[in-house]
Coordinates of C-alpha atoms in Angstrom, one line a residue:
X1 CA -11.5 2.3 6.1
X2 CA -11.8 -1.3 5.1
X3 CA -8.8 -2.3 6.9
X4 CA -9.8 -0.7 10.0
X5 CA -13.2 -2.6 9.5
X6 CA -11.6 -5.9 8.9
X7 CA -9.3 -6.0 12.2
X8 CA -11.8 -4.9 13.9
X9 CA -14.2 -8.2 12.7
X10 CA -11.9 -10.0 13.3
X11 CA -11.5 -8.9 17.0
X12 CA -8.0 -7.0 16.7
X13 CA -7.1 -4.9 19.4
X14 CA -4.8 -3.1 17.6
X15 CA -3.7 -2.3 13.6
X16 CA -1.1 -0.4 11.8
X17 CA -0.7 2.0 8.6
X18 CA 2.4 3.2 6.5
X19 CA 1.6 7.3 6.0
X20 CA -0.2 7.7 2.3
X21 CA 2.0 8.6 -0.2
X22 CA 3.8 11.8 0.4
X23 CA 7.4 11.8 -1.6
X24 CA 8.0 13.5 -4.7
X25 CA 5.2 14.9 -6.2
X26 CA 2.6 13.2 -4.0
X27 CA 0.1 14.3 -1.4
X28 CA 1.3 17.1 1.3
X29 CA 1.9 15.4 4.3
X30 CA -0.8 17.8 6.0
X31 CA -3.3 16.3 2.9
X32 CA -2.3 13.2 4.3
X33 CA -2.7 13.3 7.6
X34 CA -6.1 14.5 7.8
X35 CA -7.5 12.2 5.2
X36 CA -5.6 8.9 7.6
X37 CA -6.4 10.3 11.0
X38 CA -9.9 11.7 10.0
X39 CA -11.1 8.4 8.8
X40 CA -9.8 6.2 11.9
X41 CA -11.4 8.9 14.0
X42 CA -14.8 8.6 12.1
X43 CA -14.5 4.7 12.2
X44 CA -13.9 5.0 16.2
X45 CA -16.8 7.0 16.5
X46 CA -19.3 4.7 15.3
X47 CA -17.4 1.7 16.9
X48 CA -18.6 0.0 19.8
X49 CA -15.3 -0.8 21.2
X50 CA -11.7 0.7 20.8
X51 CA -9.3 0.0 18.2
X52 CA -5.6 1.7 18.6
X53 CA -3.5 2.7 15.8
X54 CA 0.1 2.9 14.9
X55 CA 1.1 4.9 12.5
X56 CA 4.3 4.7 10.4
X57 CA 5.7 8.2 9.6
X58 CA 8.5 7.7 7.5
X59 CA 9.7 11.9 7.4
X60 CA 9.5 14.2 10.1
X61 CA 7.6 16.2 8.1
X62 CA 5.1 13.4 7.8
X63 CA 5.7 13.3 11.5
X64 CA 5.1 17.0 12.1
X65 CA 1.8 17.0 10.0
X66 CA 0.2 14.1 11.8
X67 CA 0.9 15.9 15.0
X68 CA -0.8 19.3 13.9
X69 CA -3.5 17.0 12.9
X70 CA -3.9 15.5 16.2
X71 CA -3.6 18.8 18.4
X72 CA -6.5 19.7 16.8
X73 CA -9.0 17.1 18.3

């Protein structure tokens, strides 16, 4: 959330994110994906302005998670 805070001070349009930690013995990509995608939606949400995202997704399975994720807006 600070990150997103910072670009956004400083008048980026746009800011990109590696997928938390999700290999061996980390968080499930699902975990993942709602915890990155839920807080960029709450920061947009109280944003006067839009600020796009990229995500890296580094496994399809990271891939497939965010996507659930996302269908459910």
């Amino acid at each position: 959330r600070k990150g997103l805070q910072l670009a956004y001070d400083q008048g980026a349009r746009s800011i990109g994110f590696s997928m938390l930690a999700t290999g061996e013995g980390r968080l499930a990509p699902s975990d993942a994906a709602e915890s990155m995608i839920g807080a960029f939606r709450g920061f947009q949400l109280g944003a006067p302005r839009s600020l796009d995202i990229v995500f890296s997704l580094p496994t399809h399975r990271d891939y497939v998670a965010a996507e659930a994720v996302l269908a459910r807006a």
